[in-house]
mmCIF file of C-alpha atoms in Angstrom:
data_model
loop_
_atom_site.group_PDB
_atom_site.id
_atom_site.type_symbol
_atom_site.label_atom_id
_atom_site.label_comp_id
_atom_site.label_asym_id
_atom_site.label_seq_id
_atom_site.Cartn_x
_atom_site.Cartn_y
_atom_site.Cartn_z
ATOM 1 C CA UNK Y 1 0.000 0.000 0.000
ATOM 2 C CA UNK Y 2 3.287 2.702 0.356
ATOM 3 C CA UNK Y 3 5.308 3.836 -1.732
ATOM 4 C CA UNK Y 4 8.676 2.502 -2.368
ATOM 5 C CA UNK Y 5 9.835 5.976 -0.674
ATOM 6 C CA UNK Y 6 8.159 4.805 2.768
ATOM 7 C CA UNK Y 7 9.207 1.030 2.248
ATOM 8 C CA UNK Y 8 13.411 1.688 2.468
ATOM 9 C CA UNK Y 9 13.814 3.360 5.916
ATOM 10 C CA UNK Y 10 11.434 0.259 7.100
ATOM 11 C CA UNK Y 11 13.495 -2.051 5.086
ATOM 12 C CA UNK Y 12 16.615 -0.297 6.236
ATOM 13 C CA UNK Y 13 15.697 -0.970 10.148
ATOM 14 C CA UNK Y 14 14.681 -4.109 9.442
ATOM 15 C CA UNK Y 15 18.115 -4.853 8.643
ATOM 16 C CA UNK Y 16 19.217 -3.195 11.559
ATOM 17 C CA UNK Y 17 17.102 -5.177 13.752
ATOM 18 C CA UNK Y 18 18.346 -8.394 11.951
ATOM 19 C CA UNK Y 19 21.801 -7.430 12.165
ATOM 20 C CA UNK Y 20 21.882 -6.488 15.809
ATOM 21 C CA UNK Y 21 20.788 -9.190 17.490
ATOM 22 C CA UNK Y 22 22.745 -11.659 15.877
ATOM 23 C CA UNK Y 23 25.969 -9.341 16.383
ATOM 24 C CA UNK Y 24 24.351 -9.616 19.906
ATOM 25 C CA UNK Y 25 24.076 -13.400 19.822
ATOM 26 C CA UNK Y 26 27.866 -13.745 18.905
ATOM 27 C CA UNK Y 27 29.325 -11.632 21.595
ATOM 28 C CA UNK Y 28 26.818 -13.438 23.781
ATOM 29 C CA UNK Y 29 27.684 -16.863 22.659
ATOM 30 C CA UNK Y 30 31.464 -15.809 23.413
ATOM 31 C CA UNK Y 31 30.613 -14.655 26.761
ATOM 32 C CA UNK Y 32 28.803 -17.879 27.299
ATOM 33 C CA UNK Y 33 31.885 -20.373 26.254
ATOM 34 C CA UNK Y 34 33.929 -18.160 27.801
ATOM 35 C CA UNK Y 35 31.442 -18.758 30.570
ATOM 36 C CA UNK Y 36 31.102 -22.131 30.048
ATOM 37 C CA UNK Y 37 34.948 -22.723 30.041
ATOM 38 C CA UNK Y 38 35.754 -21.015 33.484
ATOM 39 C CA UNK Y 39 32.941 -22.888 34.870
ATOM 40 C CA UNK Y 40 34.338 -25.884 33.633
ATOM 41 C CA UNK Y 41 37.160 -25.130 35.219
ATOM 42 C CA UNK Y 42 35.749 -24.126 38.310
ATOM 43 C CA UNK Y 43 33.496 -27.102 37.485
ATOM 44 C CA UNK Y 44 36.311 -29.258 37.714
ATOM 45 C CA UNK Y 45 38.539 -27.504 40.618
ATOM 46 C CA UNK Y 46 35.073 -28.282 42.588
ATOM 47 C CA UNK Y 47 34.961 -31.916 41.431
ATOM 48 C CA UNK Y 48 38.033 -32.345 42.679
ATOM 49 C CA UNK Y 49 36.766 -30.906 45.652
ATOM 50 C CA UNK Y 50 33.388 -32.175 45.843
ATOM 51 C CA UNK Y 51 32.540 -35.026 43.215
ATOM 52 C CA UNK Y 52 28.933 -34.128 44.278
ATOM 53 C CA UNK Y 53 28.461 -30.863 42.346
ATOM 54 C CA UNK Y 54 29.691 -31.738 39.287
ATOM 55 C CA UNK Y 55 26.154 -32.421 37.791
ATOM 56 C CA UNK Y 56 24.982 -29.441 38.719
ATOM 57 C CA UNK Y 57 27.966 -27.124 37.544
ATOM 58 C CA UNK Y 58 27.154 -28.288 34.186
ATOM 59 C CA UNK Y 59 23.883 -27.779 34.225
ATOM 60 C CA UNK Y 60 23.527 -24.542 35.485
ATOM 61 C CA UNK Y 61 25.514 -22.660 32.439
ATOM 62 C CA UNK Y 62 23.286 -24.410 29.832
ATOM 63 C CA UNK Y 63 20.180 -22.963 31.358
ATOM 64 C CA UNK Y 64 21.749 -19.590 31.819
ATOM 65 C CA UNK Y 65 22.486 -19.509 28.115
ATOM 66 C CA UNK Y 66 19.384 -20.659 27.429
ATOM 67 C CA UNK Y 67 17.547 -17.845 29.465
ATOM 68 C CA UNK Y 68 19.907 -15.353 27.690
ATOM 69 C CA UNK Y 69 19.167 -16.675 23.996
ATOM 70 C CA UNK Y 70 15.113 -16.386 25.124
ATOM 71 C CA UNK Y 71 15.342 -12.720 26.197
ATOM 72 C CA UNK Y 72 17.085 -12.075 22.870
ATOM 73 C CA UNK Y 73 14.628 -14.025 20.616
ATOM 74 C CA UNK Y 74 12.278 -11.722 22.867
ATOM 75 C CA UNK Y 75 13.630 -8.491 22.264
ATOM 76 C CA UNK Y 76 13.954 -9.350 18.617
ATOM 77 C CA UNK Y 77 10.520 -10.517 18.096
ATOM 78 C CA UNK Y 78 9.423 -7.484 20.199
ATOM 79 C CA UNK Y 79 10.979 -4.991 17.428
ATOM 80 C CA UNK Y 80 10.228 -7.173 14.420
ATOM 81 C CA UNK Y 81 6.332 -6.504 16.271
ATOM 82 C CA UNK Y 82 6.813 -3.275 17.160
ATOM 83 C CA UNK Y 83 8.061 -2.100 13.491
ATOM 84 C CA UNK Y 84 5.349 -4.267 11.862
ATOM 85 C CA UNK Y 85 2.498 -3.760 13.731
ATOM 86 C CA UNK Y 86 1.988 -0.047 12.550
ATOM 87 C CA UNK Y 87 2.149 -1.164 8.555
ATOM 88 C CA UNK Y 88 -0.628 -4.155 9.513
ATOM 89 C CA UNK Y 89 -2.604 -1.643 10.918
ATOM 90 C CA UNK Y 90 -2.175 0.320 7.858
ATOM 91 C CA UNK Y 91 -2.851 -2.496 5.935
ATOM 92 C CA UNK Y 92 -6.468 -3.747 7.748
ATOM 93 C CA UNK Y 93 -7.483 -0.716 7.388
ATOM 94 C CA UNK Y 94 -7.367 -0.143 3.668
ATOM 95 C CA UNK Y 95 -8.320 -3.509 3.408
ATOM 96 C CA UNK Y 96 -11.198 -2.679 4.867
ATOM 97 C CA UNK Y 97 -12.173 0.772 2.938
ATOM 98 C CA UNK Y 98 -11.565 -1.363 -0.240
ATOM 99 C CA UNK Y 99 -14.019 -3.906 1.260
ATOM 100 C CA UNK Y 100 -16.439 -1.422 2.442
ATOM 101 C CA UNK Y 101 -16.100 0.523 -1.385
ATOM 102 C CA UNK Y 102 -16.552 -2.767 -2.921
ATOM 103 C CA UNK Y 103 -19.755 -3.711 -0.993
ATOM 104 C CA UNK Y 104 -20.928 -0.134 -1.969
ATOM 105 C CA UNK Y 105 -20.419 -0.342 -5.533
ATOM 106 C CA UNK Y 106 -21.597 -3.982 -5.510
ATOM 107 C CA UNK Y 107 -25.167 -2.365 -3.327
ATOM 108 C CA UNK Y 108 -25.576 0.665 -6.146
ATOM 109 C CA UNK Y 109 -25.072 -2.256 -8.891
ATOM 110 C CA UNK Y 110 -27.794 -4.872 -7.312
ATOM 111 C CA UNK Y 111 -29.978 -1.603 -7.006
ATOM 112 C CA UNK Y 112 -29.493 -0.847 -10.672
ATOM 113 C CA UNK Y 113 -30.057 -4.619 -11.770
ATOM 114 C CA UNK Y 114 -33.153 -4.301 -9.720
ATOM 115 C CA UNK Y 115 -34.821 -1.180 -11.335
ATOM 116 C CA UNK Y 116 -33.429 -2.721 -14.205
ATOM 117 C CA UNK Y 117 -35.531 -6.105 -14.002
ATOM 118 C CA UNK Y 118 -38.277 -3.938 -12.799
ATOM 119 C CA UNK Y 119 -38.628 -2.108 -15.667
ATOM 120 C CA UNK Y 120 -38.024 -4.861 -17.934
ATOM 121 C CA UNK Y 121 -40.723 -6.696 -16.240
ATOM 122 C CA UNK Y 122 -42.958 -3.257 -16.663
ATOM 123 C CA UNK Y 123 -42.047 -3.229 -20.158
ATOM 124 C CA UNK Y 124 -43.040 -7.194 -20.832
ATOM 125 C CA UNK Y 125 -46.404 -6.594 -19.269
ATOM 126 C CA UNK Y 126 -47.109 -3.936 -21.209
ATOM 127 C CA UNK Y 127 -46.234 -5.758 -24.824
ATOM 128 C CA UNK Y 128 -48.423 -8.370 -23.678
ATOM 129 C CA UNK Y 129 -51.835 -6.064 -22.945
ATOM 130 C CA UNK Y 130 -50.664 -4.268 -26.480
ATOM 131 C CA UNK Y 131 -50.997 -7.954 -27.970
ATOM 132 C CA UNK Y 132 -54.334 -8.530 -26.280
ATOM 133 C CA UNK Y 133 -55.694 -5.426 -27.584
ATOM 134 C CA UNK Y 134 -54.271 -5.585 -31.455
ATOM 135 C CA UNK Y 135 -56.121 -9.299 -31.316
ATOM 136 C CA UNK Y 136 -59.269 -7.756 -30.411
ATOM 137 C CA UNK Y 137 -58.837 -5.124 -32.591
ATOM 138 C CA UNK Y 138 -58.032 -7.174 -35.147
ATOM 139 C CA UNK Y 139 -60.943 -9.825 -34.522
ATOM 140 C CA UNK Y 140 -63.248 -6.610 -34.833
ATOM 141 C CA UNK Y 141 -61.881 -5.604 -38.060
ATOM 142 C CA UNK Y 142 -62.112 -9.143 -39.266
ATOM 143 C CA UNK Y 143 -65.435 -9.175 -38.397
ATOM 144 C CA UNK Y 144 -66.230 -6.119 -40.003
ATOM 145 C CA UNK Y 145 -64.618 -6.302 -43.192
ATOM 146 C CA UNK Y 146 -66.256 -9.859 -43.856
ATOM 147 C CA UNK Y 147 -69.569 -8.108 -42.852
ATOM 148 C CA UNK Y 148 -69.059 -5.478 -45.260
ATOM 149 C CA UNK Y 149 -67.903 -8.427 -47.873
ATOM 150 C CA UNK Y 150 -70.793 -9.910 -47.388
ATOM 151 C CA UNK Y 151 -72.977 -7.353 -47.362
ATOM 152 C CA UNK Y 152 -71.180 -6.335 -50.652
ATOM 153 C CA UNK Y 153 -71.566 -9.559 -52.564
ATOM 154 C CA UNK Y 154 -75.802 -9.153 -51.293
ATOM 155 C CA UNK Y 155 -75.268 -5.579 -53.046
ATOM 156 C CA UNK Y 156 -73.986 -7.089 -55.859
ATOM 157 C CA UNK Y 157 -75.953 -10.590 -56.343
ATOM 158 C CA UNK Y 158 -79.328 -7.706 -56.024
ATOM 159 C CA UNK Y 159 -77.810 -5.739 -58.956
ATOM 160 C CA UNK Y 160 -76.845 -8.511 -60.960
ATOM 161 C CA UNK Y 161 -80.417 -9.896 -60.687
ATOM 162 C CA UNK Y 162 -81.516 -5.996 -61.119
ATOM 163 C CA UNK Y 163 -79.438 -5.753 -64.354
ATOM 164 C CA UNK Y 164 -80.383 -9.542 -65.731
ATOM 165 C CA UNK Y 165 -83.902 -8.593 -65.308
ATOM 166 C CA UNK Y 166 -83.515 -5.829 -66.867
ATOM 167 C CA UNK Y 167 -81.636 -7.279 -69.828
ATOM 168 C CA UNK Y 168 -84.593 -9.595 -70.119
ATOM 169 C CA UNK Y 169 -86.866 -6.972 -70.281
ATOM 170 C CA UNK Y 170 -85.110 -4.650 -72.616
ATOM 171 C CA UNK Y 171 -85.017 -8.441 -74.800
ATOM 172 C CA UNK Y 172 -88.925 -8.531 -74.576
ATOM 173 C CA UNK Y 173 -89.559 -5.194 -75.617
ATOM 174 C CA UNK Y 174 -86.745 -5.416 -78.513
ATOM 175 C CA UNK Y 175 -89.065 -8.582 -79.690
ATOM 176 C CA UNK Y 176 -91.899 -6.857 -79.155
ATOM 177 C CA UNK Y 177 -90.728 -3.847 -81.390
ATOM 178 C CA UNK Y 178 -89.666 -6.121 -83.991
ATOM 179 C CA UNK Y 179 -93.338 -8.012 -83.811
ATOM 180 C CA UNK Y 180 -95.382 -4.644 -83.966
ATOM 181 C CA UNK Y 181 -92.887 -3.467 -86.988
ATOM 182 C CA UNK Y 182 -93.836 -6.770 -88.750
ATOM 183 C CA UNK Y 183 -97.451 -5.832 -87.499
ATOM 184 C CA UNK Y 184 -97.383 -2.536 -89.137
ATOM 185 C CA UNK Y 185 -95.782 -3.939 -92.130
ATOM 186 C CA UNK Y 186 -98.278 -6.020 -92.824
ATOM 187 C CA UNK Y 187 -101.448 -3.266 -92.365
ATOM 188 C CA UNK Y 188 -99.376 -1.471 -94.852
ATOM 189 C CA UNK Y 189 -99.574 -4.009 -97.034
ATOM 190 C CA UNK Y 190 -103.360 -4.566 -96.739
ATOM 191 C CA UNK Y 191 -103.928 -0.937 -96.705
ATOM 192 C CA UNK Y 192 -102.124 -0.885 -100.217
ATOM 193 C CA UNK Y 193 -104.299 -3.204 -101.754
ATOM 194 C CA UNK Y 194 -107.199 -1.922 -100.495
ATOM 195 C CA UNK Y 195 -106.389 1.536 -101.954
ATOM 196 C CA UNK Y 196 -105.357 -0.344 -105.169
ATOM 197 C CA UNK Y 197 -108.276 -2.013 -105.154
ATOM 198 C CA UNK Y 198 -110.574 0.911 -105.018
ATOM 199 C CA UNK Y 199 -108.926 3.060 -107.315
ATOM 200 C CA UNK Y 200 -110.589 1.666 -110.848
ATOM 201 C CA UNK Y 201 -114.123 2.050 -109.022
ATOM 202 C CA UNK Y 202 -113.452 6.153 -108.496
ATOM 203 C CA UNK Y 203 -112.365 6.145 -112.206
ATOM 204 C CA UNK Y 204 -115.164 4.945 -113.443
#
């Protein structure tokens, strides 16, 4: 999370911390064998003295050293803590603004998604009462265009019978020109005669 301006100093006392305590340990670890060796001695000056106290003489420096080597892994543990503990800090807590960003953005998106289905959902509803109402729209303009088709072929089947009869009639009446022409032909005729006829009578 810092910079690589931040991170040096704590890598450079790191180091420090590393370094010191095992310089630490050496000069300790001399102490101790130089500890260790005038005990032996002394060790041995009071076996020769007391053959009793020999156990204990030899036990006694390992347990100091051991005590010393645990207060050192202490103290270095202690800084190691003490120089990390302030970056982990650091580090929960922008882990947690990222979390708590991250659970905000993910609450505006599942608010979103919701209007989102809502809408769609709004939307679907709607197409389907459009649907209903073109199909009953459409059923009434079926309806009424097969009513007017019907009631146009009635219109049409009444003047087709209007204009056969009339054909018929205008037939009859042709014939019935032609008959009175043959009619009036024929009173001609007689009429002709008749006056033919007649004429030698006035002469004389």
């Amino acid at each position: 999370m810092s910079s690589s301006g931040t991170t040096s100093p704590l890598v450079a006392k790191d180091d420090e911390i590393l370094e010191n305590p095992i310089g630490e340990e050496e000069e300790s670890l001399e102490r101790n064998s130089t500890e260790e060796n005038d005990s032996g001695d002394e060790a041995a000056s009071a076996s020769a003295v007391n053959p009793s106290t020999n156990d204990a003489a030899q036990i006694v420096p390992l347990l100091q050293n051991l005590l010393l080597n645990n207060d050192i892994q202490r103290e270095r543990l202690t800084g190691l803590f003490q120089l990390y503990a302030p970056a982990a800090v650091d580090t929960n807590a922008n882990v947690n603004t990222e979390e708590d960003e991250q659970t905000a953005r993910e609450a505006a998106l599942s608010s979103q998604v919701h209007f989102l289905e809502q809408s769609v959902q709004m939307l679907e509803e709607e197409v389907e009462n459009q649907k209903k109402l073109n199909a009953q729209r459409g059923s009434w303009c079926e309806d009424r265009v097969l009513s007017l088709l019907s009631s146009q072929t009635a219109r049409e089947a009444a003047l087709s019978s209007q204009v056969h009869f009339l054909e018929q009639s205008v037939q009859m009446l042709e014939e019935e020109v032609e008959n009175q022409k043959k009619l009036n032909a024929q009173l001609e005729e007689q009429i002709k005669r008749l006056t033919t006829s007649s004429d030698p009578e006035r002469q004389d």
